[in-house]
Structure formats: structure tokens, C-alpha cells
Backbone as numpy.savetxt, mean C-alpha at the origin, in Angstrom:
# Nx Ny Nz CAx CAy CAz Cx Cy Cz
-5.41 -47.71 -13.63 -6.40 -46.79 -13.11 -5.76 -45.82 -12.12
-4.97 -46.33 -11.18 -4.33 -45.48 -10.18 -3.40 -44.47 -10.82
-2.70 -44.86 -11.90 -1.79 -43.94 -12.56 -2.54 -42.84 -13.31
-3.69 -43.16 -13.87 -4.47 -42.13 -14.56 -5.01 -41.11 -13.56
-5.39 -41.59 -12.37 -5.86 -40.67 -11.32 -4.71 -39.77 -10.87
-3.55 -40.36 -10.71 -2.37 -39.58 -10.33 -2.07 -38.51 -11.38
-2.16 -38.88 -12.65 -1.95 -37.92 -13.73 -2.97 -36.80 -13.71
-4.21 -37.13 -13.38 -5.27 -36.13 -13.28 -4.96 -35.14 -12.16
-4.50 -35.66 -11.00 -4.17 -34.79 -9.87 -3.01 -33.86 -10.23
-2.11 -34.31 -11.08 -1.01 -33.44 -11.50 -1.55 -32.24 -12.27
-2.49 -32.49 -13.16 -3.11 -31.41 -13.93 -3.84 -30.45 -12.99
-4.58 -31.00 -12.03 -5.31 -30.17 -11.06 -4.32 -29.34 -10.24
-3.23 -29.96 -9.79 -2.22 -29.27 -9.00 -1.62 -28.10 -9.78
-1.30 -28.29 -11.04 -0.73 -27.22 -11.86 -1.73 -26.08 -12.03
-3.00 -26.42 -12.21 -4.02 -25.39 -12.38 -4.23 -24.62 -11.08
-4.21 -25.29 -9.95 -4.34 -24.60 -8.66 -3.17 -23.64 -8.46
-1.96 -24.06 -8.79 -0.79 -23.18 -8.67 -0.94 -21.96 -9.56
-1.41 -22.16 -10.76 -1.61 -21.04 -11.70 -2.64 -20.07 -11.16
-3.77 -20.61 -10.67 -4.84 -19.75 -10.16 -4.44 -19.02 -8.87
-3.69 -19.68 -8.00 -3.25 -18.99 -6.78 -2.25 -17.88 -7.10
-1.41 -18.09 -8.11 -0.47 -17.04 -8.51 -1.24 -15.83 -9.05
-2.28 -16.07 -9.82 -3.13 -14.98 -10.33 -3.78 -14.25 -9.16
-4.32 -15.01 -8.21 -4.97 -14.40 -7.04 -3.98 -13.59 -6.21
-2.76 -14.09 -6.06 -1.73 -13.37 -5.30 -1.38 -12.06 -6.00
-1.23 -12.09 -7.33 -0.93 -10.86 -8.07 -2.08 -9.86 -7.96
-3.31 -10.36 -8.00 -4.47 -9.48 -7.85 -4.48 -8.86 -6.47
-4.26 -9.66 -5.44 -4.21 -9.14 -4.08 -3.09 -8.11 -3.94
-1.94 -8.39 -4.50 -0.82 -7.46 -4.46 -1.14 -6.15 -5.17
-1.86 -6.23 -6.27 -2.22 -5.02 -7.01 -3.20 -4.15 -6.23
-3.92 -4.75 -5.29 -4.85 -4.00 -4.43 -4.20 -3.60 -3.11
-2.89 -3.78 -2.99 -2.18 -3.30 -1.83 -1.91 -4.33 -0.74
-2.25 -5.59 -0.96 -1.96 -6.61 0.05 -0.45 -6.81 0.17
0.00 -6.98 1.39 1.42 -7.23 1.63 1.70 -8.73 1.59
2.98 -9.08 1.49 3.34 -10.49 1.57 2.95 -11.07 2.93
3.02 -10.26 3.96 2.62 -10.72 5.29 1.15 -11.15 5.31
0.29 -10.33 4.72 -1.14 -10.66 4.70 -1.44 -11.83 3.77
-0.75 -11.91 2.63 -0.95 -13.06 1.74 -0.49 -14.34 2.42
0.64 -14.27 3.10 1.13 -15.43 3.84 0.14 -15.88 4.90
-0.43 -14.92 5.61 -1.42 -15.26 6.64 -2.64 -15.95 6.01
-3.06 -15.48 4.85 -4.21 -16.09 4.17 -3.91 -17.52 3.73
-2.64 -17.81 3.43 -2.23 -19.13 2.95 -1.63 -19.97 4.09
-1.61 -19.41 5.30 -1.06 -20.07 6.50 0.43 -20.37 6.35
1.16 -19.39 5.78 2.61 -19.49 5.66 3.20 -18.15 6.12
4.50 -18.09 6.24 5.15 -16.85 6.65 5.19 -15.84 5.51
5.55 -14.61 5.88 5.74 -13.56 4.88 6.82 -13.98 3.89
7.89 -14.54 4.41 8.98 -14.98 3.53 8.53 -16.12 2.62
7.71 -17.01 3.16 7.18 -18.10 2.34 6.30 -17.59 1.21
5.50 -16.57 1.51 4.64 -15.98 0.48 5.49 -15.30 -0.60
6.54 -14.60 -0.18 7.41 -13.92 -1.14 8.10 -14.94 -2.05
8.49 -16.08 -1.47 9.14 -17.13 -2.25 8.14 -17.81 -3.19
6.91 -18.04 -2.69 5.89 -18.74 -3.47 5.39 -17.88 -4.63
5.22 -16.58 -4.39 4.69 -15.67 -5.41 5.61 -14.45 -5.55
6.80 -14.62 -6.10 7.78 -13.52 -6.13 7.33 -12.30 -6.93
6.42 -12.48 -7.86 5.97 -11.36 -8.69 4.62 -10.82 -8.26
4.15 -11.19 -7.08 2.81 -10.78 -6.66 2.73 -9.29 -6.36
3.82 -8.73 -5.89 3.81 -7.31 -5.55 4.78 -6.59 -6.46
4.26 -5.66 -7.22 5.07 -4.83 -8.10 5.84 -3.84 -7.23
7.14 -3.80 -7.38 7.97 -2.93 -6.55 7.53 -1.47 -6.64
7.18 -1.00 -7.83 6.74 0.39 -7.96 5.38 0.59 -7.31
4.51 -0.42 -7.36 3.21 -0.31 -6.70 3.36 -0.35 -5.19
4.34 -1.10 -4.70 4.57 -1.17 -3.26 4.90 0.20 -2.71
5.67 1.01 -3.46 6.00 2.33 -2.98 4.77 3.22 -2.92
3.77 2.92 -3.70 2.52 3.68 -3.65 1.76 3.46 -2.35
2.05 2.42 -1.63 1.34 2.17 -0.38 2.13 2.62 0.83
3.38 3.01 0.64 4.22 3.41 1.74 4.00 4.87 2.10
4.13 5.15 3.39 4.05 6.52 3.85 5.24 7.31 3.32
5.06 8.60 3.15 6.17 9.43 2.72 6.05 10.81 3.34
7.16 11.50 3.37 7.21 12.84 3.95 7.30 13.88 2.85
6.73 15.04 3.16 6.73 16.16 2.23 7.27 17.36 3.00
8.25 18.04 2.45 8.82 19.23 3.07 8.66 20.39 2.10
7.83 21.36 2.50 7.58 22.53 1.65 7.41 23.76 2.53
7.84 24.90 2.04 7.61 26.18 2.70 8.05 26.18 4.17
9.07 25.38 4.48 9.59 25.33 5.84 8.84 24.41 6.78
7.80 23.76 6.31 7.03 22.84 7.15 7.15 21.42 6.63
6.55 20.51 7.36 6.59 19.10 6.96 5.20 18.48 7.05
4.98 17.46 6.23 3.73 16.71 6.27 4.04 15.25 6.00
3.24 14.38 6.57 3.39 12.95 6.31 2.14 12.47 5.59
2.35 11.75 4.50 1.26 11.16 3.72 1.18 9.68 4.08
0.00 9.20 4.45 -0.15 7.81 4.88 -1.32 7.16 4.17
-1.16 5.91 3.83 -2.23 5.11 3.24 -3.20 4.70 4.35
-4.49 4.89 4.11 -5.52 4.47 5.05 -6.02 3.10 4.59
-5.54 2.04 5.24 -5.86 0.70 4.79 -7.35 0.37 4.92
-8.05 1.01 5.84 -9.48 0.69 6.00 -10.29 1.19 4.81
-9.93 2.35 4.26 -10.70 2.89 3.14 -9.98 2.72 1.81
-8.67 2.48 1.86 -7.90 2.40 0.62 -7.45 3.76 0.13
-7.85 4.83 0.83 -7.48 6.18 0.43 -6.21 6.65 1.11
-6.00 7.95 1.08 -4.79 8.56 1.65 -5.18 9.64 2.64
-4.39 9.80 3.69 -4.55 10.84 4.70 -3.21 11.57 4.85
-3.26 12.73 5.48 -2.02 13.46 5.73 -2.13 14.21 7.06
-1.00 14.44 7.67 -0.88 15.30 8.83 0.35 16.15 8.61
0.34 17.36 9.17 1.47 18.22 8.94 1.66 19.26 10.02
2.81 19.91 9.96 3.11 21.03 10.82 3.74 22.11 9.97
3.10 23.28 9.96 3.61 24.38 9.18 4.85 24.99 9.80
5.55 25.82 9.04 6.75 26.50 9.52 6.42 27.40 10.71
5.18 27.88 10.80 4.77 28.74 11.92 4.38 27.94 13.17
4.53 26.62 13.12 4.23 25.78 14.28 2.81 25.24 14.31
1.95 25.68 13.40 0.56 25.21 13.37 0.52 23.75 12.93
-0.19 22.94 13.70 -0.36 21.53 13.35 -1.69 21.36 12.63
-1.69 20.47 11.65 -2.93 20.18 10.94 -3.85 19.37 11.84
-5.10 19.40 11.53 -6.03 18.51 12.22 -5.69 17.09 11.80
-6.23 16.11 12.48 -5.87 14.71 12.24 -6.33 14.20 10.87
-7.21 14.89 10.21 -7.72 14.50 8.89 -8.32 13.10 8.88
-9.04 12.73 9.93 -9.64 11.41 9.98 -11.08 11.41 9.48
-11.62 12.59 9.23 -13.01 12.65 8.78 -13.20 11.98 7.43
-12.24 12.13 6.55 -12.33 11.49 5.23 -10.94 11.26 4.68
-10.85 10.32 3.78 -9.56 10.09 3.13 -9.66 10.56 1.68
-8.51 10.79 1.10 -8.44 11.28 -0.27 -8.14 10.12 -1.21
-8.54 10.25 -2.45 -8.47 9.14 -3.40 -7.05 8.71 -3.75
-6.15 9.68 -3.89 -4.80 9.34 -4.35 -3.75 9.98 -3.45
-2.54 9.47 -3.55 -1.42 10.04 -2.82 -1.14 11.46 -3.30
-1.31 11.69 -4.59 -1.07 13.01 -5.16 -2.07 14.02 -4.62
-3.33 13.61 -4.46 -4.35 14.50 -3.92 -4.04 14.85 -2.46
-3.61 13.86 -1.68 -3.22 14.11 -0.29 -2.04 15.08 -0.25
-1.07 14.89 -1.16 0.09 15.78 -1.21 -0.33 17.21 -1.56
-1.29 17.35 -2.45 -1.77 18.68 -2.83 -2.43 19.37 -1.64
-3.26 18.66 -0.89 -3.90 19.23 0.29 -2.87 19.60 1.34
-1.92 18.71 1.57 -0.86 18.97 2.55 -0.03 20.17 2.10
0.29 20.25 0.83 1.07 21.37 0.30 0.34 22.70 0.48
-0.97 22.70 0.24 -1.75 23.92 0.43 -1.73 24.34 1.90
-1.84 23.39 2.80 -1.77 23.68 4.24 -0.41 24.27 4.59
0.66 23.65 4.12 2.00 24.13 4.43 2.23 25.53 3.87
1.69 25.81 2.70 1.84 27.15 2.10 1.12 28.19 2.95
-0.04 27.83 3.51 -0.80 28.77 4.35 -0.11 29.04 5.68
0.76 28.13 6.10 1.36 28.25 7.44 2.88 28.41 7.36
3.29 29.39 6.55 4.72 29.74 6.48 5.00 30.80 7.55
6.25 31.10 7.75 6.60 32.17 8.69 6.79 33.45 7.91
6.47 34.55 8.53 6.67 35.86 7.90 8.01 36.39 8.40
9.03 36.24 7.57 10.35 36.76 7.92 10.61 37.98 7.09
11.18 38.99 7.71 11.55 40.12 6.92 11.24 41.39 7.48
């Protein structure tokens, strides 16, 4: 009897591992970091990375990272807004004009934020000549 119970727990353990791996991949696909997954599982970031090595797609991870845009002599930074899941940007044109903080709303995609930032930078070039 005790051995059959032990065998049952083995099956349960394997299923729990499978389901947690699925949950970790889902969380990673929604932008969760290994640090946050580790906190949810009460382990370190490194422990989470070791436990679920495929939870975060490397190409998807770059989608959540801030990046800089340099156009028309100005610069802009694109940042992920973790509270809304959208994107925000701030910039400074070549003429020295700074963008507003853009906290009123976030944009759906990184590409949309880049387009808005690019339009701002184009409007604020220097007139040389």
C-alpha cells in the first residue's frame, strides 16, 4: 500500500513540474522576468532561470527592454510601461526641445512608440544653412 501511494505521488510530482513549466513560459511570454518568477516561487532569480530555462524567449526579452533612438540629430528613449503593458517614450530634439513626459497614455507597441518619437524628433531638427 505504501509503495502504491509513493508511486502515485511520483505521477503527481511530474504533473506539477509540467504544469509549473507551462505557467512559467506563459508568464515569460507576458513579460515576467526571472526575478519576478523566482519571487512567486520563493526562489532566487538564478534559481528560476535554472528551474525554467526556456521560460523567457531571448527575442521576446529584448521586446521588453528599453532602447534608444537617434534620428534627425536628436535622441529618444523607448521604455516599457510595466503597469499598463504598453510603451512610452521621451526625447530631446536636435534643437534642444524636450518632449513631455508622455505619462498620460501608453502606446500599444514598441514600434508605435518609435514612430511617435521619430515624428517628434523630425519636428525638432536644427535649421542649419
